[in-house]
Amino acid sequence: MSNYTINHLRELESEAIFVIREVAAQFDKPALLFSGGKDSILMTHLAKKAFYPARIPFPLIHIDTGHNFPETIEFRDRLVNDLGVTLIVGSVQEAIDKGMVKEETGVNASRNSLQIVTLLDTLEKHKTDAAMGGARRDEEKARAKERFFSHRDEFGQWDPKNQRPELWNLFNGRKNNGEHFRVFPISNWTEMDVWEYIKLEEIDLPSLYFSHKRKCVERDGVILAASKYINLKDGEEVTEKIVRYRTCGDMPITGAVYSEADTIEKIIDEIATTRTTERGTRADDKRGETAMEDRKKAGYF
């Protein structure tokens, strides 16, 4: 890794840590949203560095849809135990059982949009006034519109046309009662930056990010993991493939990619030549041209 790359990564690290510390200074009850994906793991690592040798001074919040990859949950529990941090879990299944949301039906059913109600309910229950996450501007066009500090109204909604200026990295966290912020400390990072930083810092990740054999179903050009959460269409069959995941979400909507990359070095080489964005394999983003932005306006992260 060149000195230029290392210096670039240290600048991004410094910026992200500054934002994390700014959140801790400005807000009363911040939290870090943790999905178990590489970006939220990176965020947790940055939070650890931001306050070391003290512990991370805010909880991790995981919105559990009930359709997670087993590797993700195992990794989450191990990391929380190692760091000694508080974990808050919001359950989509519990929201379904209470009648707060209605489960989708059909072969393409997903719990992705059901996370919105659970997330907003969890933030309100714990009086969270700033929720940090690992969203990046290079991931998707709706996320490219975000500021570092993203204001949400009392209903948890986001207005992309009414965001506050952030000149000279001055962040305005003023809010009215009931409002909160979503904060994105790694907004300026790219997927390549994330992987090079993971290599530089030797950050541990769930095994699903690396090439492995898995039983899969190919649907509409997306390679989905075969599981009890997915119903086969006529003509579909389960076959074993060598794949890995570039992004982490629910099993019924997160697509894999064919890959032999079983090390971080190989993943970096692979990303350098790909023309597909990491969210290009997400079935939930294929529901419409504005699928992500519509969910974000309603309260999605």
mmCIF file of C-alpha atoms in Angstrom:
data_model
loop_
_atom_site.group_PDB
_atom_site.id
_atom_site.type_symbol
_atom_site.label_atom_id
_atom_site.label_comp_id
_atom_site.label_asym_id
_atom_site.label_seq_id
_atom_site.Cartn_x
_atom_site.Cartn_y
_atom_site.Cartn_z
ATOM 1 C CA MET A 1 0.000 0.000 0.000
ATOM 2 C CA SER A 2 1.490 3.331 -1.080
ATOM 3 C CA ASN A 3 2.155 6.236 1.263
ATOM 4 C CA TYR A 4 -0.362 8.262 -0.744
ATOM 5 C CA THR A 5 -3.088 5.675 -0.087
ATOM 6 C CA ILE A 6 -2.230 5.472 3.603
ATOM 7 C CA ASN A 7 -2.293 9.274 3.960
ATOM 8 C CA HIS A 8 -5.626 9.391 2.125
ATOM 9 C CA LEU A 9 -7.113 6.783 4.454
ATOM 10 C CA ARG A 10 -5.800 8.584 7.545
ATOM 11 C CA GLU A 11 -7.450 11.809 6.340
ATOM 12 C CA LEU A 12 -10.780 10.005 5.928
ATOM 13 C CA GLU A 13 -10.302 8.393 9.332
ATOM 14 C CA SER A 14 -9.599 11.767 10.947
ATOM 15 C CA GLU A 15 -12.692 13.311 9.346
ATOM 16 C CA ALA A 16 -14.946 10.438 10.478
ATOM 17 C CA ILE A 17 -13.597 10.482 14.039
ATOM 18 C CA PHE A 18 -14.122 14.261 14.175
ATOM 19 C CA VAL A 19 -17.781 13.773 13.177
ATOM 20 C CA ILE A 20 -18.272 10.966 15.732
ATOM 21 C CA ARG A 21 -16.802 13.099 18.523
ATOM 22 C CA GLU A 22 -18.954 16.046 17.382
ATOM 23 C CA VAL A 23 -22.047 13.852 17.751
ATOM 24 C CA ALA A 24 -21.002 12.813 21.248
ATOM 25 C CA ALA A 25 -20.484 16.476 22.152
ATOM 26 C CA GLN A 26 -23.694 17.919 20.663
ATOM 27 C CA PHE A 27 -26.302 15.278 21.462
ATOM 28 C CA ASP A 28 -27.655 13.837 24.685
ATOM 29 C CA LYS A 29 -28.447 10.263 23.654
ATOM 30 C CA PRO A 30 -26.631 9.278 20.456
ATOM 31 C CA ALA A 31 -26.381 5.721 19.161
ATOM 32 C CA LEU A 32 -24.672 3.826 16.369
ATOM 33 C CA LEU A 33 -26.883 1.832 14.013
ATOM 34 C CA PHE A 34 -25.311 -1.580 13.498
ATOM 35 C CA SER A 35 -26.377 -3.932 10.698
ATOM 36 C CA GLY A 36 -23.457 -6.341 10.914
ATOM 37 C CA GLY A 37 -22.260 -5.215 7.498
ATOM 38 C CA LYS A 38 -18.754 -4.058 6.708
ATOM 39 C CA ASP A 39 -19.622 -0.350 6.889
ATOM 40 C CA SER A 40 -21.227 -0.545 10.328
ATOM 41 C CA ILE A 41 -18.310 -2.699 11.515
ATOM 42 C CA LEU A 42 -15.947 -0.031 10.185
ATOM 43 C CA MET A 43 -17.988 2.628 12.000
ATOM 44 C CA THR A 44 -17.740 0.689 15.247
ATOM 45 C CA HIS A 45 -13.974 0.431 14.793
ATOM 46 C CA LEU A 46 -13.763 4.201 14.244
ATOM 47 C CA ALA A 47 -15.892 4.833 17.339
ATOM 48 C CA LYS A 48 -13.550 2.642 19.347
ATOM 49 C CA LYS A 49 -10.557 4.665 18.141
ATOM 50 C CA ALA A 50 -12.377 7.957 18.753
ATOM 51 C CA PHE A 51 -12.728 7.356 22.501
ATOM 52 C CA TYR A 52 -9.896 4.923 23.288
ATOM 53 C CA PRO A 53 -8.873 3.944 25.956
ATOM 54 C CA ALA A 54 -12.388 4.598 27.260
ATOM 55 C CA ARG A 55 -15.238 2.430 26.014
ATOM 56 C CA ILE A 56 -17.590 3.558 23.256
ATOM 57 C CA PRO A 57 -19.940 5.927 25.160
ATOM 58 C CA PHE A 58 -23.145 5.103 23.290
ATOM 59 C CA PRO A 59 -25.079 1.911 22.449
ATOM 60 C CA LEU A 60 -25.246 -0.014 19.196
ATOM 61 C CA ILE A 61 -28.747 -0.393 17.736
ATOM 62 C CA HIS A 62 -29.551 -3.353 15.514
ATOM 63 C CA ILE A 63 -32.902 -3.542 13.723
ATOM 64 C CA ASP A 64 -33.424 -7.292 13.512
ATOM 65 C CA THR A 65 -35.748 -8.303 10.667
ATOM 66 C CA GLY A 66 -35.569 -11.978 11.637
ATOM 67 C CA HIS A 67 -34.248 -12.791 8.158
ATOM 68 C CA ASN A 68 -30.570 -12.105 8.831
ATOM 69 C CA PHE A 69 -27.633 -14.181 7.705
ATOM 70 C CA PRO A 70 -26.550 -16.405 10.631
ATOM 71 C CA GLU A 71 -22.965 -15.248 10.115
ATOM 72 C CA THR A 72 -24.046 -11.654 10.739
ATOM 73 C CA ILE A 73 -25.765 -12.342 14.054
ATOM 74 C CA GLU A 74 -22.901 -14.512 15.301
ATOM 75 C CA PHE A 75 -20.409 -11.790 14.413
ATOM 76 C CA ARG A 76 -22.557 -9.081 16.037
ATOM 77 C CA ASP A 77 -22.802 -10.910 19.352
ATOM 78 C CA ARG A 78 -19.091 -11.677 19.432
ATOM 79 C CA LEU A 79 -18.121 -8.069 18.655
ATOM 80 C CA VAL A 80 -20.461 -6.611 21.274
ATOM 81 C CA ASN A 81 -19.048 -8.987 23.872
ATOM 82 C CA ASP A 82 -15.447 -8.123 22.949
ATOM 83 C CA LEU A 83 -16.075 -4.367 23.088
ATOM 84 C CA GLY A 84 -18.234 -4.437 26.203
ATOM 85 C CA VAL A 85 -20.788 -2.087 24.649
ATOM 86 C CA THR A 86 -24.553 -1.964 25.084
ATOM 87 C CA LEU A 87 -26.620 -3.566 22.321
ATOM 88 C CA ILE A 88 -30.221 -2.508 21.675
ATOM 89 C CA VAL A 89 -32.211 -4.780 19.367
ATOM 90 C CA GLY A 90 -35.399 -3.637 17.637
ATOM 91 C CA SER A 91 -37.433 -6.614 16.397
ATOM 92 C CA VAL A 92 -39.451 -6.503 13.166
ATOM 93 C CA GLN A 93 -41.049 -9.819 14.134
ATOM 94 C CA GLU A 94 -42.273 -8.223 17.355
ATOM 95 C CA ALA A 95 -43.756 -5.329 15.356
ATOM 96 C CA ILE A 96 -45.558 -7.832 13.121
ATOM 97 C CA ASP A 97 -46.878 -9.737 16.138
ATOM 98 C CA LYS A 98 -48.202 -6.478 17.656
ATOM 99 C CA GLY A 99 -49.931 -5.516 14.416
ATOM 100 C CA MET A 100 -47.745 -2.428 13.922
ATOM 101 C CA VAL A 101 -46.777 -3.599 10.425
ATOM 102 C CA LYS A 102 -48.135 -6.148 7.995
ATOM 103 C CA GLU A 103 -45.961 -8.898 6.561
ATOM 104 C CA GLU A 104 -45.657 -8.955 2.778
ATOM 105 C CA THR A 105 -46.767 -12.080 0.938
ATOM 106 C CA GLY A 106 -45.753 -13.736 -2.320
ATOM 107 C CA VAL A 107 -42.495 -15.069 -3.706
ATOM 108 C CA ASN A 108 -40.824 -11.637 -3.685
ATOM 109 C CA ALA A 109 -41.934 -10.726 -0.162
ATOM 110 C CA SER A 110 -39.450 -8.702 1.858
ATOM 111 C CA ARG A 111 -39.254 -7.275 5.362
ATOM 112 C CA ASN A 112 -37.014 -4.446 4.254
ATOM 113 C CA SER A 113 -39.626 -1.671 4.320
ATOM 114 C CA LEU A 114 -40.984 -3.039 7.616
ATOM 115 C CA GLN A 115 -37.760 -1.916 9.275
ATOM 116 C CA ILE A 116 -38.897 1.710 9.061
ATOM 117 C CA VAL A 117 -41.584 1.432 11.751
ATOM 118 C CA THR A 118 -39.325 -0.688 13.983
ATOM 119 C CA LEU A 119 -36.430 1.746 13.620
ATOM 120 C CA LEU A 120 -38.524 4.819 14.410
ATOM 121 C CA ASP A 121 -40.173 3.038 17.342
ATOM 122 C CA THR A 122 -36.790 1.952 18.735
ATOM 123 C CA LEU A 123 -35.309 5.458 18.421
ATOM 124 C CA GLU A 124 -38.326 6.978 20.168
ATOM 125 C CA LYS A 125 -38.393 4.340 22.905
ATOM 126 C CA HIS A 126 -34.758 4.984 23.810
ATOM 127 C CA LYS A 127 -34.976 8.781 23.262
ATOM 128 C CA THR A 128 -32.181 8.596 20.683
ATOM 129 C CA ASP A 129 -31.528 12.076 19.308
ATOM 130 C CA ALA A 130 -28.730 11.164 16.871
ATOM 131 C CA ALA A 131 -28.359 7.828 15.086
ATOM 132 C CA MET A 132 -25.021 7.291 13.352
ATOM 133 C CA GLY A 133 -24.631 4.876 10.468
ATOM 134 C CA GLY A 134 -22.255 3.735 7.771
ATOM 135 C CA ALA A 135 -24.102 4.999 4.683
ATOM 136 C CA ARG A 136 -21.800 6.439 2.024
ATOM 137 C CA ARG A 137 -22.526 8.834 -0.834
ATOM 138 C CA ASP A 138 -21.064 6.524 -3.482
ATOM 139 C CA GLU A 139 -23.520 3.713 -2.698
ATOM 140 C CA GLU A 140 -26.719 5.036 -4.258
ATOM 141 C CA LYS A 141 -28.056 8.258 -5.792
ATOM 142 C CA ALA A 142 -30.415 9.016 -2.885
ATOM 143 C CA ARG A 143 -27.575 8.654 -0.398
ATOM 144 C CA ALA A 144 -25.453 10.993 -2.518
ATOM 145 C CA LYS A 145 -27.854 13.807 -1.517
ATOM 146 C CA GLU A 146 -27.169 13.451 2.210
ATOM 147 C CA ARG A 147 -25.261 15.804 4.480
ATOM 148 C CA PHE A 148 -23.150 14.490 7.374
ATOM 149 C CA PHE A 149 -25.903 15.660 9.755
ATOM 150 C CA SER A 150 -29.252 14.669 8.232
ATOM 151 C CA HIS A 151 -32.188 16.304 10.015
ATOM 152 C CA ARG A 152 -35.373 14.264 10.584
ATOM 153 C CA ASP A 153 -38.682 15.784 11.630
ATOM 154 C CA GLU A 154 -40.918 14.608 14.469
ATOM 155 C CA PHE A 155 -42.256 11.855 12.206
ATOM 156 C CA GLY A 156 -38.762 10.607 11.314
ATOM 157 C CA GLN A 157 -39.095 11.889 7.752
ATOM 158 C CA TRP A 158 -36.309 13.267 5.577
ATOM 159 C CA ASP A 159 -36.634 16.201 3.181
ATOM 160 C CA PRO A 160 -33.781 16.106 0.635
ATOM 161 C CA LYS A 161 -34.621 19.661 -0.542
ATOM 162 C CA ASN A 162 -34.358 21.198 2.913
ATOM 163 C CA GLN A 163 -30.929 20.333 4.295
ATOM 164 C CA ARG A 164 -28.618 22.547 6.274
ATOM 165 C CA PRO A 165 -25.333 23.869 4.861
ATOM 166 C CA GLU A 166 -22.140 22.375 6.284
ATOM 167 C CA LEU A 167 -19.478 24.898 5.325
ATOM 168 C CA TRP A 168 -16.023 24.353 6.796
ATOM 169 C CA ASN A 169 -17.241 21.173 8.546
ATOM 170 C CA LEU A 170 -19.492 23.144 10.885
ATOM 171 C CA PHE A 171 -22.398 20.875 11.854
ATOM 172 C CA ASN A 172 -25.702 22.228 13.116
ATOM 173 C CA GLY A 173 -27.358 19.773 15.498
ATOM 174 C CA ARG A 174 -30.114 22.086 16.721
ATOM 175 C CA LYS A 175 -33.515 20.433 16.772
ATOM 176 C CA ASN A 176 -37.006 20.834 18.160
ATOM 177 C CA ASN A 177 -38.602 18.457 20.625
ATOM 178 C CA GLY A 178 -39.297 15.086 18.988
ATOM 179 C CA GLU A 179 -36.901 15.620 16.096
ATOM 180 C CA HIS A 180 -33.618 13.776 15.637
ATOM 181 C CA PHE A 181 -30.665 13.425 13.313
ATOM 182 C CA ARG A 182 -29.173 10.655 11.242
ATOM 183 C CA VAL A 183 -25.412 11.127 11.005
ATOM 184 C CA PHE A 184 -23.092 9.666 8.363
ATOM 185 C CA PRO A 185 -19.424 9.977 9.414
ATOM 186 C CA ILE A 186 -18.065 7.988 6.437
ATOM 187 C CA SER A 187 -20.064 9.853 3.785
ATOM 188 C CA ASN A 188 -16.965 10.657 1.734
ATOM 189 C CA TRP A 189 -15.569 7.132 1.695
ATOM 190 C CA THR A 190 -15.822 4.846 -1.334
ATOM 191 C CA GLU A 191 -16.157 1.078 -1.352
ATOM 192 C CA MET A 192 -12.467 0.859 -2.245
ATOM 193 C CA ASP A 193 -11.554 3.161 0.658
ATOM 194 C CA VAL A 194 -13.497 0.908 3.036
ATOM 195 C CA TRP A 195 -11.694 -2.233 1.925
ATOM 196 C CA GLU A 196 -8.252 -0.635 1.910
ATOM 197 C CA TYR A 197 -8.874 0.699 5.421
ATOM 198 C CA ILE A 198 -10.066 -2.732 6.558
ATOM 199 C CA LYS A 199 -6.793 -4.123 5.242
ATOM 200 C CA LEU A 200 -4.729 -1.354 6.840
ATOM 201 C CA GLU A 201 -6.375 -1.747 10.256
ATOM 202 C CA GLU A 202 -6.754 -5.551 10.025
ATOM 203 C CA ILE A 203 -10.477 -5.351 10.858
ATOM 204 C CA ASP A 204 -12.287 -8.667 11.253
ATOM 205 C CA LEU A 205 -15.412 -9.295 9.125
ATOM 206 C CA PRO A 206 -18.138 -11.948 8.805
ATOM 207 C CA SER A 207 -17.173 -14.837 6.527
ATOM 208 C CA LEU A 208 -19.927 -14.101 3.998
ATOM 209 C CA TYR A 209 -17.827 -11.233 2.570
ATOM 210 C CA PHE A 210 -15.268 -13.761 1.348
ATOM 211 C CA SER A 211 -15.642 -16.358 -1.393
ATOM 212 C CA HIS A 212 -17.374 -19.534 -0.210
ATOM 213 C CA LYS A 213 -19.677 -22.293 -1.435
ATOM 214 C CA ARG A 214 -23.350 -21.618 -0.841
ATOM 215 C CA LYS A 215 -26.679 -23.015 -1.969
ATOM 216 C CA CYS A 216 -28.290 -20.306 -4.073
ATOM 217 C CA VAL A 217 -31.247 -19.439 -6.275
ATOM 218 C CA GLU A 218 -30.872 -17.139 -9.280
ATOM 219 C CA ARG A 219 -33.862 -14.813 -9.707
ATOM 220 C CA ASP A 220 -34.159 -11.933 -12.171
ATOM 221 C CA GLY A 221 -30.393 -11.757 -12.482
ATOM 222 C CA VAL A 222 -29.839 -11.701 -8.702
ATOM 223 C CA ILE A 223 -28.116 -14.587 -6.890
ATOM 224 C CA LEU A 224 -30.021 -15.144 -3.638
ATOM 225 C CA ALA A 225 -29.102 -17.454 -0.774
ATOM 226 C CA ALA A 226 -31.411 -20.461 -0.529
ATOM 227 C CA SER A 227 -33.079 -20.372 2.878
ATOM 228 C CA LYS A 228 -36.357 -20.955 4.664
ATOM 229 C CA TYR A 229 -37.175 -17.298 4.012
ATOM 230 C CA ILE A 230 -37.395 -17.632 0.246
ATOM 231 C CA ASN A 231 -40.121 -19.407 -1.742
ATOM 232 C CA LEU A 232 -39.132 -20.862 -5.083
ATOM 233 C CA LYS A 233 -40.915 -19.849 -8.259
ATOM 234 C CA ASP A 234 -41.855 -22.416 -10.884
ATOM 235 C CA GLY A 235 -38.731 -23.485 -12.735
ATOM 236 C CA GLU A 236 -36.313 -22.201 -10.109
ATOM 237 C CA GLU A 237 -33.871 -24.620 -8.570
ATOM 238 C CA VAL A 238 -31.313 -24.564 -5.798
ATOM 239 C CA THR A 239 -27.718 -25.031 -6.905
ATOM 240 C CA GLU A 240 -24.379 -24.715 -5.140
ATOM 241 C CA LYS A 241 -22.282 -21.768 -6.282
ATOM 242 C CA ILE A 242 -19.011 -20.136 -5.296
ATOM 243 C CA VAL A 243 -19.979 -16.617 -4.263
ATOM 244 C CA ARG A 244 -19.367 -13.770 -1.865
ATOM 245 C CA TYR A 245 -21.387 -10.730 -0.731
ATOM 246 C CA ARG A 246 -20.445 -7.101 -1.304
ATOM 247 C CA THR A 247 -23.210 -5.776 0.931
ATOM 248 C CA CYS A 248 -25.047 -7.200 3.907
ATOM 249 C CA GLY A 249 -28.823 -7.231 4.328
ATOM 250 C CA ASP A 250 -31.713 -9.653 4.614
ATOM 251 C CA MET A 251 -31.231 -13.075 3.073
ATOM 252 C CA PRO A 252 -34.274 -12.834 0.722
ATOM 253 C CA ILE A 253 -33.112 -9.561 -0.891
ATOM 254 C CA THR A 254 -29.308 -9.499 -0.712
ATOM 255 C CA GLY A 255 -27.654 -10.715 -3.871
ATOM 256 C CA ALA A 256 -24.280 -12.407 -4.047
ATOM 257 C CA VAL A 257 -21.671 -12.169 -6.789
ATOM 258 C CA TYR A 258 -19.705 -14.951 -8.405
ATOM 259 C CA SER A 259 -16.234 -14.620 -6.945
ATOM 260 C CA GLU A 260 -13.035 -16.473 -6.123
ATOM 261 C CA ALA A 261 -11.879 -13.636 -3.856
ATOM 262 C CA ASP A 262 -11.221 -15.274 -0.495
ATOM 263 C CA THR A 263 -8.776 -12.671 0.869
ATOM 264 C CA ILE A 264 -8.948 -8.903 1.322
ATOM 265 C CA GLU A 265 -6.183 -8.457 -1.254
ATOM 266 C CA LYS A 266 -8.193 -10.377 -3.854
ATOM 267 C CA ILE A 267 -11.354 -8.431 -3.001
ATOM 268 C CA ILE A 268 -9.516 -5.130 -3.542
ATOM 269 C CA ASP A 269 -8.276 -6.357 -6.933
ATOM 270 C CA GLU A 270 -11.814 -7.459 -7.817
ATOM 271 C CA ILE A 271 -13.397 -4.126 -6.864
ATOM 272 C CA ALA A 272 -10.799 -2.238 -8.909
ATOM 273 C CA THR A 273 -12.085 -3.864 -12.102
ATOM 274 C CA THR A 274 -15.829 -4.148 -11.489
ATOM 275 C CA ARG A 275 -18.354 -1.848 -13.160
ATOM 276 C CA THR A 276 -21.257 -2.770 -10.892
ATOM 277 C CA THR A 277 -22.033 -0.848 -7.710
ATOM 278 C CA GLU A 278 -22.218 -2.855 -4.500
ATOM 279 C CA ARG A 279 -25.958 -2.166 -4.158
ATOM 280 C CA GLY A 280 -26.496 -3.334 -7.731
ATOM 281 C CA THR A 281 -27.134 -6.803 -6.308
ATOM 282 C CA ARG A 282 -29.840 -5.685 -3.864
ATOM 283 C CA ALA A 283 -33.308 -6.854 -4.922
ATOM 284 C CA ASP A 284 -34.968 -4.199 -2.725
ATOM 285 C CA ASP A 285 -33.383 -1.400 -4.778
ATOM 286 C CA LYS A 286 -34.823 -2.863 -7.997
ATOM 287 C CA ARG A 287 -38.453 -2.254 -6.996
ATOM 288 C CA GLY A 288 -38.408 1.191 -8.590
ATOM 289 C CA GLU A 289 -36.179 4.020 -9.783
ATOM 290 C CA THR A 290 -36.706 5.908 -6.518
ATOM 291 C CA ALA A 291 -36.994 2.899 -4.190
ATOM 292 C CA MET A 292 -34.219 3.989 -1.828
ATOM 293 C CA GLU A 293 -35.243 7.650 -1.726
ATOM 294 C CA ASP A 294 -38.882 6.774 -1.052
ATOM 295 C CA ARG A 295 -37.845 4.585 1.903
ATOM 296 C CA LYS A 296 -35.492 7.262 3.226
ATOM 297 C CA LYS A 297 -38.206 9.940 3.106
ATOM 298 C CA ALA A 298 -40.437 7.631 5.148
ATOM 299 C CA GLY A 299 -37.799 7.100 7.823
ATOM 300 C CA TYR A 300 -35.457 4.413 6.483
ATOM 301 C CA PHE A 301 -31.804 4.930 7.252
#
